[in-house]
């Protein structure tokens, strides 16, 4: 069993060493950093690790192309190699790498295809360091997406700490992922549910970053708000087409007769 942790980075030089150290403790895990030409030397720090161990890998992209496309690039890289589990984690230590074995345990014990680390399981709010406004944005984002998409069984569809079984990424058309930013999380979960994959959640604590700055912006939030409707409308539209083609199948023999 081998897992790949994909870490998208943009200006995470003050966090990257620590997260690499924590993850390398798990010998069944390799790391892939997808760096978008950070200006603070993040990639140089990763290269230093690469001289020490072949378990750390790096893809350098030419500019800030977004979290979603960074993950797609990372997953494709991993699919060319023989990993069974793929993780998403933020570089800023908001997600505790100590949870990694718990994701795999949950996957195995409950035959889940995706495990999401949820901050809001069983009505709790497990977030450290957020002000009320930030919490409201996150809670509203979750409510908005799950209400429109009908995915109420998920308490934290926007969480960026997750584990996918290989089969999920082999079956989702990664070239068809439309999200550049954080709506990537919503899009991946929704598409996996549509394909019939089982999504489970485990409780995690989210720690707001101590170093560096958030890349969350109004543009990214708007992309997410619009993306949810695009996903919904696409699914309604494709269901209609399916119903129509089913109808045609039923009526064909009658026409023949
Ligand atoms: N490669 C890449 N990584 C990004 C981009 N935007 C954000 N990230 C990374 O995605 C993770 C989450 O971003 P962050 O700014 O912490 O978001 P927040 O936790 O919602 O405030 C961090 O590891 C960021 O460095 C991007 O455009 N490209
Ligand atoms: Mg963060």
PDB file of C-alpha atoms and ligand atoms in Angstrom:
ATOM      1  CA  UNK A   1       0.000   0.000   0.000  1.00  0.00           C
ATOM      2  CA  UNK A   2       1.336   3.423  -0.965  1.00  0.00           C
ATOM      3  CA  UNK A   3      -0.166   6.862  -0.665  1.00  0.00           C
ATOM      4  CA  UNK A   4       0.622  10.175  -2.311  1.00  0.00           C
ATOM      5  CA  UNK A   5       0.031  13.460  -0.525  1.00  0.00           C
ATOM      6  CA  UNK A   6      -0.391  16.292  -3.017  1.00  0.00           C
ATOM      7  CA  UNK A   7       0.376  19.732  -1.567  1.00  0.00           C
ATOM      8  CA  UNK A   8      -0.438  22.810  -3.656  1.00  0.00           C
ATOM      9  CA  UNK A   9       1.752  25.733  -2.691  1.00  0.00           C
ATOM     10  CA  UNK A  10       1.867  29.421  -3.336  1.00  0.00           C
ATOM     11  CA  UNK A  11       4.279  31.300  -1.077  1.00  0.00           C
ATOM     12  CA  UNK A  12       4.474  28.752   1.725  1.00  0.00           C
ATOM     13  CA  UNK A  13       8.228  28.968   2.444  1.00  0.00           C
ATOM     14  CA  UNK A  14       7.603  29.414   6.178  1.00  0.00           C
ATOM     15  CA  UNK A  15       5.456  26.292   6.381  1.00  0.00           C
ATOM     16  CA  UNK A  16       6.823  23.861   3.830  1.00  0.00           C
ATOM     17  CA  UNK A  17       9.676  22.321   5.856  1.00  0.00           C
ATOM     18  CA  UNK A  18       7.437  21.573   8.811  1.00  0.00           C
ATOM     19  CA  UNK A  19       4.695  19.916   6.788  1.00  0.00           C
ATOM     20  CA  UNK A  20       7.223  17.800   4.875  1.00  0.00           C
ATOM     21  CA  UNK A  21       8.859  16.664   8.135  1.00  0.00           C
ATOM     22  CA  UNK A  22       5.491  15.663   9.615  1.00  0.00           C
ATOM     23  CA  UNK A  23       4.366  13.736   6.543  1.00  0.00           C
ATOM     24  CA  UNK A  24       7.665  11.921   5.976  1.00  0.00           C
ATOM     25  CA  UNK A  25       7.097  10.187   9.336  1.00  0.00           C
ATOM     26  CA  UNK A  26       4.623   7.953   7.497  1.00  0.00           C
ATOM     27  CA  UNK A  27       6.780   5.582   5.518  1.00  0.00           C
ATOM     28  CA  UNK A  28       4.022   4.448   3.202  1.00  0.00           C
ATOM     29  CA  UNK A  29       3.487   8.024   1.969  1.00  0.00           C
ATOM     30  CA  UNK A  30       5.244  10.053  -0.749  1.00  0.00           C
ATOM     31  CA  UNK A  31       4.841  13.793  -1.217  1.00  0.00           C
ATOM     32  CA  UNK A  32       4.213  15.805  -4.365  1.00  0.00           C
ATOM     33  CA  UNK A  33       4.345  19.571  -4.131  1.00  0.00           C
ATOM     34  CA  UNK A  34       2.741  21.548  -6.940  1.00  0.00           C
ATOM     35  CA  UNK A  35       4.217  25.004  -6.701  1.00  0.00           C
ATOM     36  CA  UNK A  36       2.970  27.932  -8.744  1.00  0.00           C
ATOM     37  CA  UNK A  37       6.191  29.879  -9.095  1.00  0.00           C
ATOM     38  CA  UNK A  38       6.147  31.118  -5.490  1.00  0.00           C
ATOM     39  CA  UNK A  39       8.171  34.285  -5.063  1.00  0.00           C
ATOM     40  CA  UNK A  40       9.339  33.429  -1.532  1.00  0.00           C
ATOM     41  CA  UNK A  41      11.586  30.483  -2.370  1.00  0.00           C
ATOM     42  CA  UNK A  42       9.137  27.674  -1.522  1.00  0.00           C
ATOM     43  CA  UNK A  43      10.358  25.582  -4.465  1.00  0.00           C
ATOM     44  CA  UNK A  44      14.015  25.989  -3.457  1.00  0.00           C
ATOM     45  CA  UNK A  45      13.217  24.619  -0.029  1.00  0.00           C
ATOM     46  CA  UNK A  46      11.470  21.633  -1.622  1.00  0.00           C
ATOM     47  CA  UNK A  47      14.490  21.020  -3.850  1.00  0.00           C
ATOM     48  CA  UNK A  48      16.661  20.804  -0.756  1.00  0.00           C
ATOM     49  CA  UNK A  49      14.432  17.974   0.471  1.00  0.00           C
ATOM     50  CA  UNK A  50      14.626  16.271  -2.895  1.00  0.00           C
ATOM     51  CA  UNK A  51      18.388  16.007  -2.513  1.00  0.00           C
ATOM     52  CA  UNK A  52      17.842  14.131   0.764  1.00  0.00           C
ATOM     53  CA  UNK A  53      15.001  11.791  -0.193  1.00  0.00           C
ATOM     54  CA  UNK A  54      13.262  10.513  -3.306  1.00  0.00           C
ATOM     55  CA  UNK A  55       9.957  10.522  -1.410  1.00  0.00           C
ATOM     56  CA  UNK A  56       9.612  14.261  -2.028  1.00  0.00           C
ATOM     57  CA  UNK A  57       8.676  15.382  -5.536  1.00  0.00           C
ATOM     58  CA  UNK A  58       8.000  18.747  -7.129  1.00  0.00           C
ATOM     59  CA  UNK A  59       6.081  20.074 -10.083  1.00  0.00           C
ATOM     60  CA  UNK A  60       6.773  23.705 -10.850  1.00  0.00           C
ATOM     61  CA  UNK A  61       4.181  25.635 -12.812  1.00  0.00           C
ATOM     62  CA  UNK A  62       4.881  28.972 -14.421  1.00  0.00           C
ATOM     63  CA  UNK A  63       2.429  31.108 -12.430  1.00  0.00           C
ATOM     64  CA  UNK A  64      -0.448  31.145  -9.965  1.00  0.00           C
ATOM     65  CA  UNK A  65      -2.880  28.930 -11.846  1.00  0.00           C
ATOM     66  CA  UNK A  66      -5.179  28.007  -8.946  1.00  0.00           C
ATOM     67  CA  UNK A  67      -5.634  25.309  -6.365  1.00  0.00           C
ATOM     68  CA  UNK A  68      -7.974  23.173  -8.487  1.00  0.00           C
ATOM     69  CA  UNK A  69      -5.683  22.855 -11.471  1.00  0.00           C
ATOM     70  CA  UNK A  70      -2.748  22.247  -9.116  1.00  0.00           C
ATOM     71  CA  UNK A  71      -4.519  19.198  -7.696  1.00  0.00           C
ATOM     72  CA  UNK A  72      -5.520  17.940 -11.140  1.00  0.00           C
ATOM     73  CA  UNK A  73      -1.884  18.191 -12.247  1.00  0.00           C
ATOM     74  CA  UNK A  74      -0.752  16.396  -9.083  1.00  0.00           C
ATOM     75  CA  UNK A  75      -3.334  13.614  -9.332  1.00  0.00           C
ATOM     76  CA  UNK A  76      -2.440  12.930 -12.961  1.00  0.00           C
ATOM     77  CA  UNK A  77       1.210  12.648 -11.974  1.00  0.00           C
ATOM     78  CA  UNK A  78       0.282  10.176  -9.230  1.00  0.00           C
ATOM     79  CA  UNK A  79      -1.961   8.107 -11.486  1.00  0.00           C
ATOM     80  CA  UNK A  80       1.041   7.396 -13.680  1.00  0.00           C
ATOM     81  CA  UNK A  81       2.605   5.727 -10.644  1.00  0.00           C
ATOM     82  CA  UNK A  82       1.299   2.955  -8.441  1.00  0.00           C
ATOM     83  CA  UNK A  83      -0.311   4.796  -5.530  1.00  0.00           C
ATOM     84  CA  UNK A  84      -3.498   3.401  -3.970  1.00  0.00           C
ATOM     85  CA  UNK A  85      -4.435   6.454  -1.901  1.00  0.00           C
ATOM     86  CA  UNK A  86      -4.273  10.127  -2.820  1.00  0.00           C
ATOM     87  CA  UNK A  87      -4.425  12.879  -0.207  1.00  0.00           C
ATOM     88  CA  UNK A  88      -5.178  16.572  -0.415  1.00  0.00           C
ATOM     89  CA  UNK A  89      -3.705  18.736   2.313  1.00  0.00           C
ATOM     90  CA  UNK A  90      -2.970  22.447   2.711  1.00  0.00           C
ATOM     91  CA  UNK A  91       0.661  23.457   3.096  1.00  0.00           C
ATOM     92  CA  UNK A  92      -0.011  25.939   5.893  1.00  0.00           C
ATOM     93  CA  UNK A  93      -0.305  23.382   8.741  1.00  0.00           C
ATOM     94  CA  UNK A  94      -4.050  23.966   9.005  1.00  0.00           C
ATOM     95  CA  UNK A  95      -4.454  20.226   8.553  1.00  0.00           C
ATOM     96  CA  UNK A  96      -2.661  17.975  11.029  1.00  0.00           C
ATOM     97  CA  UNK A  97      -0.721  15.243   9.169  1.00  0.00           C
ATOM     98  CA  UNK A  98      -1.246  12.987  12.206  1.00  0.00           C
ATOM     99  CA  UNK A  99      -4.704  12.273  10.826  1.00  0.00           C
ATOM    100  CA  UNK A 100      -3.308  10.523   7.737  1.00  0.00           C
ATOM    101  CA  UNK A 101      -3.577   6.979   9.189  1.00  0.00           C
ATOM    102  CA  UNK A 102      -7.142   7.717  10.349  1.00  0.00           C
ATOM    103  CA  UNK A 103      -8.213   8.486   6.783  1.00  0.00           C
ATOM    104  CA  UNK A 104      -6.870   5.168   5.557  1.00  0.00           C
ATOM    105  CA  UNK A 105      -8.398   3.301   8.498  1.00  0.00           C
ATOM    106  CA  UNK A 106     -11.803   4.795   7.730  1.00  0.00           C
ATOM    107  CA  UNK A 107     -11.439   3.974   4.018  1.00  0.00           C
ATOM    108  CA  UNK A 108     -10.666   0.372   4.788  1.00  0.00           C
ATOM    109  CA  UNK A 109     -13.026  -0.298   7.670  1.00  0.00           C
ATOM    110  CA  UNK A 110     -16.084   1.286   6.111  1.00  0.00           C
ATOM    111  CA  UNK A 111     -15.208   0.686   2.462  1.00  0.00           C
ATOM    112  CA  UNK A 112     -15.278   4.390   1.662  1.00  0.00           C
ATOM    113  CA  UNK A 113     -14.017   5.684  -1.675  1.00  0.00           C
ATOM    114  CA  UNK A 114     -13.379   9.199  -0.378  1.00  0.00           C
ATOM    115  CA  UNK A 115     -12.846  10.311   3.200  1.00  0.00           C
ATOM    116  CA  UNK A 116     -13.272  14.004   3.961  1.00  0.00           C
ATOM    117  CA  UNK A 117     -11.797  15.555   7.087  1.00  0.00           C
ATOM    118  CA  UNK A 118     -14.758  17.494   8.460  1.00  0.00           C
ATOM    119  CA  UNK A 119     -14.668  20.485  10.771  1.00  0.00           C
ATOM    120  CA  UNK A 120     -18.395  20.301  11.390  1.00  0.00           C
ATOM    121  CA  UNK A 121     -19.188  16.671  12.159  1.00  0.00           C
ATOM    122  CA  UNK A 122     -22.052  15.973  14.595  1.00  0.00           C
ATOM    123  CA  UNK A 123     -22.927  19.648  14.929  1.00  0.00           C
ATOM    124  CA  UNK A 124     -19.512  20.646  16.295  1.00  0.00           C
ATOM    125  CA  UNK A 125     -17.274  23.454  15.052  1.00  0.00           C
ATOM    126  CA  UNK A 126     -13.668  22.264  15.224  1.00  0.00           C
ATOM    127  CA  UNK A 127     -11.817  25.337  14.076  1.00  0.00           C
ATOM    128  CA  UNK A 128      -9.008  27.122  15.907  1.00  0.00           C
ATOM    129  CA  UNK A 129      -8.135  30.747  15.153  1.00  0.00           C
ATOM    130  CA  UNK A 130     -10.996  31.955  13.000  1.00  0.00           C
ATOM    131  CA  UNK A 131     -13.013  35.078  13.712  1.00  0.00           C
ATOM    132  CA  UNK A 132     -16.793  34.980  13.448  1.00  0.00           C
ATOM    133  CA  UNK A 133     -16.788  36.403   9.915  1.00  0.00           C
ATOM    134  CA  UNK A 134     -14.484  33.686   8.549  1.00  0.00           C
ATOM    135  CA  UNK A 135     -16.546  30.997  10.247  1.00  0.00           C
ATOM    136  CA  UNK A 136     -19.733  32.446   8.811  1.00  0.00           C
ATOM    137  CA  UNK A 137     -18.282  32.423   5.279  1.00  0.00           C
ATOM    138  CA  UNK A 138     -17.281  28.772   5.643  1.00  0.00           C
ATOM    139  CA  UNK A 139     -20.582  27.664   7.195  1.00  0.00           C
ATOM    140  CA  UNK A 140     -22.587  29.609   4.624  1.00  0.00           C
ATOM    141  CA  UNK A 141     -20.495  28.165   1.788  1.00  0.00           C
ATOM    142  CA  UNK A 142     -21.206  24.648   3.013  1.00  0.00           C
ATOM    143  CA  UNK A 143     -24.899  25.312   3.495  1.00  0.00           C
ATOM    144  CA  UNK A 144     -25.186  26.969   0.073  1.00  0.00           C
ATOM    145  CA  UNK A 145     -23.439  24.164  -1.796  1.00  0.00           C
ATOM    146  CA  UNK A 146     -25.129  21.271  -0.027  1.00  0.00           C
ATOM    147  CA  UNK A 147     -28.585  22.829  -0.295  1.00  0.00           C
ATOM    148  CA  UNK A 148     -28.331  23.481  -4.020  1.00  0.00           C
ATOM    149  CA  UNK A 149     -26.639  20.191  -4.836  1.00  0.00           C
ATOM    150  CA  UNK A 150     -28.680  18.062  -2.444  1.00  0.00           C
ATOM    151  CA  UNK A 151     -25.642  16.688  -0.621  1.00  0.00           C
ATOM    152  CA  UNK A 152     -26.842  17.228   2.941  1.00  0.00           C
ATOM    153  CA  UNK A 153     -25.154  14.007   4.070  1.00  0.00           C
ATOM    154  CA  UNK A 154     -21.815  15.856   3.866  1.00  0.00           C
ATOM    155  CA  UNK A 155     -21.136  18.248   6.742  1.00  0.00           C
ATOM    156  CA  UNK A 156     -18.014  19.786   5.176  1.00  0.00           C
ATOM    157  CA  UNK A 157     -18.056  19.623   1.379  1.00  0.00           C
ATOM    158  CA  UNK A 158     -15.544  22.489   1.112  1.00  0.00           C
ATOM    159  CA  UNK A 159     -12.874  20.866   3.281  1.00  0.00           C
ATOM    160  CA  UNK A 160      -9.490  20.571   1.631  1.00  0.00           C
ATOM    161  CA  UNK A 161      -8.214  17.716   3.778  1.00  0.00           C
ATOM    162  CA  UNK A 162      -9.242  14.467   2.123  1.00  0.00           C
ATOM    163  CA  UNK A 163      -8.271  11.069   0.911  1.00  0.00           C
ATOM    164  CA  UNK A 164      -9.324   9.496  -2.388  1.00  0.00           C
ATOM    165  CA  UNK A 165      -8.986   5.891  -3.345  1.00  0.00           C
ATOM    166  CA  UNK A 166      -7.222   5.500  -6.663  1.00  0.00           C
ATOM    167  CA  UNK A 167     -10.352   4.220  -8.419  1.00  0.00           C
ATOM    168  CA  UNK A 168     -12.141   7.548  -7.810  1.00  0.00           C
ATOM    169  CA  UNK A 169      -9.485   9.551  -9.624  1.00  0.00           C
ATOM    170  CA  UNK A 170      -9.351   6.992 -12.418  1.00  0.00           C
ATOM    171  CA  UNK A 171     -13.074   7.350 -12.995  1.00  0.00           C
ATOM    172  CA  UNK A 172     -13.622  11.088 -12.612  1.00  0.00           C
ATOM    173  CA  UNK A 173     -12.733  12.832 -15.849  1.00  0.00           C
ATOM    174  CA  UNK A 174     -10.003  15.113 -14.531  1.00  0.00           C
ATOM    175  CA  UNK A 175      -9.845  16.958 -17.858  1.00  0.00           C
ATOM    176  CA  UNK A 176     -13.461  17.957 -17.332  1.00  0.00           C
ATOM    177  CA  UNK A 177     -12.873  19.597 -13.925  1.00  0.00           C
ATOM    178  CA  UNK A 178     -13.854  23.221 -14.350  1.00  0.00           C
ATOM    179  CA  UNK A 179     -12.837  24.743 -11.000  1.00  0.00           C
ATOM    180  CA  UNK A 180      -9.615  26.693 -10.743  1.00  0.00           C
ATOM    181  CA  UNK A 181     -10.043  27.679  -7.116  1.00  0.00           C
ATOM    182  CA  UNK A 182     -11.593  26.272  -3.972  1.00  0.00           C
ATOM    183  CA  UNK A 183     -14.805  25.132  -5.657  1.00  0.00           C
ATOM    184  CA  UNK A 184     -12.622  22.249  -6.768  1.00  0.00           C
ATOM    185  CA  UNK A 185     -13.498  20.535  -3.474  1.00  0.00           C
ATOM    186  CA  UNK A 186     -17.210  20.831  -4.133  1.00  0.00           C
ATOM    187  CA  UNK A 187     -16.889  19.746  -7.748  1.00  0.00           C
ATOM    188  CA  UNK A 188     -14.856  16.643  -6.908  1.00  0.00           C
ATOM    189  CA  UNK A 189     -17.232  15.518  -4.151  1.00  0.00           C
ATOM    190  CA  UNK A 190     -20.326  16.096  -6.277  1.00  0.00           C
ATOM    191  CA  UNK A 191     -18.936  14.297  -9.316  1.00  0.00           C
ATOM    192  CA  UNK A 192     -17.836  11.362  -7.164  1.00  0.00           C
ATOM    193  CA  UNK A 193     -21.333  11.078  -5.659  1.00  0.00           C
ATOM    194  CA  UNK A 194     -22.869  11.188  -9.134  1.00  0.00           C
ATOM    195  CA  UNK A 195     -20.634   8.279 -10.140  1.00  0.00           C
ATOM    196  CA  UNK A 196     -21.894   6.322  -7.125  1.00  0.00           C
ATOM    197  CA  UNK A 197     -18.773   6.517  -4.959  1.00  0.00           C
ATOM    198  CA  UNK A 198     -19.153   6.334  -1.202  1.00  0.00           C
ATOM    199  CA  UNK A 199     -17.999   9.440   0.684  1.00  0.00           C
ATOM    200  CA  UNK A 200     -17.370   9.272   4.433  1.00  0.00           C
ATOM    201  CA  UNK A 201     -16.210  11.894   6.891  1.00  0.00           C
ATOM    202  CA  UNK A 202     -13.897  11.833   9.897  1.00  0.00           C
ATOM    203  CA  UNK A 203     -13.593  14.641  12.438  1.00  0.00           C
ATOM    204  CA  UNK A 204     -10.587  16.943  12.097  1.00  0.00           C
ATOM    205  CA  UNK A 205      -9.519  20.140  13.806  1.00  0.00           C
ATOM    206  CA  UNK A 206      -8.658  23.008  11.465  1.00  0.00           C
ATOM    207  CA  UNK A 207      -5.949  25.363  12.739  1.00  0.00           C
ATOM    208  CA  UNK A 208      -5.776  28.765  11.048  1.00  0.00           C
ATOM    209  CA  UNK A 209      -2.317  29.383   9.644  1.00  0.00           C
ATOM    210  CA  UNK A 210       0.321  31.085  11.812  1.00  0.00           C
ATOM    211  CA  UNK A 211       2.705  31.856   8.917  1.00  0.00           C
ATOM    212  CA  UNK A 212       2.086  33.373   5.509  1.00  0.00           C
ATOM    213  CA  UNK A 213      -1.180  34.717   4.133  1.00  0.00           C
ATOM    214  CA  UNK A 214      -4.410  33.163   2.919  1.00  0.00           C
ATOM    215  CA  UNK A 215      -4.966  33.112  -0.845  1.00  0.00           C
ATOM    216  CA  UNK A 216      -8.728  33.200  -0.435  1.00  0.00           C
ATOM    217  CA  UNK A 217     -10.182  36.081  -2.472  1.00  0.00           C
ATOM    218  CA  UNK A 218     -13.546  37.451  -3.538  1.00  0.00           C
ATOM    219  CA  UNK A 219     -12.889  36.139  -7.034  1.00  0.00           C
ATOM    220  CA  UNK A 220     -12.381  32.606  -5.712  1.00  0.00           C
ATOM    221  CA  UNK A 221     -15.550  32.843  -3.586  1.00  0.00           C
ATOM    222  CA  UNK A 222     -17.576  34.021  -6.591  1.00  0.00           C
ATOM    223  CA  UNK A 223     -16.203  31.232  -8.739  1.00  0.00           C
ATOM    224  CA  UNK A 224     -17.440  28.767  -6.122  1.00  0.00           C
ATOM    225  CA  UNK A 225     -20.886  30.381  -5.890  1.00  0.00           C
ATOM    226  CA  UNK A 226     -21.376  30.192  -9.654  1.00  0.00           C
ATOM    227  CA  UNK A 227     -19.773  26.764  -9.998  1.00  0.00           C
ATOM    228  CA  UNK A 228     -22.374  25.194  -7.701  1.00  0.00           C
ATOM    229  CA  UNK A 229     -25.156  26.319 -10.032  1.00  0.00           C
ATOM    230  CA  UNK A 230     -23.254  25.149 -13.101  1.00  0.00           C
ATOM    231  CA  UNK A 231     -22.868  21.698 -11.542  1.00  0.00           C
ATOM    232  CA  UNK A 232     -26.547  21.588 -10.596  1.00  0.00           C
ATOM    233  CA  UNK A 233     -27.814  22.695 -13.997  1.00  0.00           C
ATOM    234  CA  UNK A 234     -25.516  20.323 -15.826  1.00  0.00           C
ATOM    235  CA  UNK A 235     -26.778  17.430 -13.751  1.00  0.00           C
ATOM    236  CA  UNK A 236     -30.461  18.356 -14.262  1.00  0.00           C
ATOM    237  CA  UNK A 237     -29.859  18.734 -17.993  1.00  0.00           C
ATOM    238  CA  UNK A 238     -28.037  15.418 -18.361  1.00  0.00           C
ATOM    239  CA  UNK A 239     -30.769  13.640 -16.347  1.00  0.00           C
ATOM    240  CA  UNK A 240     -33.363  15.015 -18.770  1.00  0.00           C
ATOM    241  CA  UNK A 241     -31.400  13.724 -21.733  1.00  0.00           C
ATOM    242  CA  UNK A 242     -31.108  10.344 -20.009  1.00  0.00           C
ATOM    243  CA  UNK A 243     -34.866  10.178 -19.361  1.00  0.00           C
ATOM    244  CA  UNK A 244     -35.553  11.086 -22.980  1.00  0.00           C
ATOM    245  CA  UNK A 245     -33.203   8.421 -24.303  1.00  0.00           C
ATOM    246  CA  UNK A 246     -34.755   5.849 -21.931  1.00  0.00           C
ATOM    247  CA  UNK A 247     -38.183   6.786 -23.268  1.00  0.00           C
ATOM    248  CA  UNK A 248     -36.977   6.267 -26.818  1.00  0.00           C
ATOM    249  CA  UNK A 249     -35.671   2.824 -25.897  1.00  0.00           C
ATOM    250  CA  UNK A 250     -39.083   1.850 -24.499  1.00  0.00           C
ATOM    251  CA  UNK A 251     -41.036   3.176 -27.447  1.00  0.00           C
ATOM    252  CA  UNK A 252     -38.817   1.736 -30.185  1.00  0.00           C
ATOM    253  CA  UNK A 253     -40.293  -1.814 -30.186  1.00  0.00           C
ATOM    254  CA  UNK A 254     -43.806  -0.354 -30.329  1.00  0.00           C
ATOM    255  CA  UNK A 255     -42.879   1.569 -33.466  1.00  0.00           C
ATOM    256  CA  UNK A 256     -41.409  -1.598 -34.949  1.00  0.00           C
ATOM    257  CA  UNK A 257     -44.609  -3.487 -34.302  1.00  0.00           C
TER     258      UNK A 257
HETATM  259  N1  LIG B   1      -0.271  25.771  -6.425  1.00  0.00           N
HETATM  260  C1  LIG B   1      -1.178  26.601  -5.905  1.00  0.00           C
HETATM  261  N2  LIG B   1      -1.478  26.519  -4.588  1.00  0.00           N
HETATM  262  C2  LIG B   1      -2.390  27.373  -4.082  1.00  0.00           C
HETATM  263  C3  LIG B   1      -3.022  28.365  -4.862  1.00  0.00           C
HETATM  264  N3  LIG B   1      -3.882  29.049  -4.060  1.00  0.00           N
HETATM  265  C4  LIG B   1      -3.782  28.495  -2.833  1.00  0.00           C
HETATM  266  N4  LIG B   1      -2.867  27.496  -2.841  1.00  0.00           N
HETATM  267  C5  LIG B   1      -2.476  26.628  -1.723  1.00  0.00           C
HETATM  268  O1  LIG B   1      -3.663  25.994  -1.273  1.00  0.00           O
HETATM  269  C6  LIG B   1      -3.617  25.808   0.122  1.00  0.00           C
HETATM  270  C7  LIG B   1      -4.812  26.489   0.784  1.00  0.00           C
HETATM  271  O2  LIG B   1      -4.727  27.879   0.574  1.00  0.00           O
HETATM  272  P1  LIG B   1      -4.937  28.962   1.727  1.00  0.00           P
HETATM  273  O3  LIG B   1      -4.475  30.265   1.227  1.00  0.00           O
HETATM  274  O4  LIG B   1      -4.324  28.472   2.999  1.00  0.00           O
HETATM  275  O5  LIG B   1      -6.507  28.973   1.850  1.00  0.00           O
HETATM  276  P2  LIG B   1      -7.393  29.165   3.160  1.00  0.00           P
HETATM  277  O6  LIG B   1      -6.951  28.103   4.131  1.00  0.00           O
HETATM  278  O7  LIG B   1      -8.793  28.982   2.687  1.00  0.00           O
HETATM  279  O8  LIG B   1      -7.112  30.542   3.655  1.00  0.00           O
HETATM  280  C8  LIG B   1      -2.275  26.343   0.578  1.00  0.00           C
HETATM  281  O9  LIG B   1      -1.354  25.295   0.626  1.00  0.00           O
HETATM  282  C9  LIG B   1      -1.925  27.340  -0.527  1.00  0.00           C
HETATM  283  O10 LIG B   1      -0.529  27.570  -0.642  1.00  0.00           O
HETATM  284  C10 LIG B   1      -2.666  28.444  -6.242  1.00  0.00           C
HETATM  285  O11 LIG B   1      -3.154  29.263  -7.011  1.00  0.00           O
HETATM  286  N5  LIG B   1      -1.749  27.542  -6.703  1.00  0.00           N
HETATM  287 MG1  LIG B   2      -5.075  27.989   4.832  1.00  0.00          MG
END
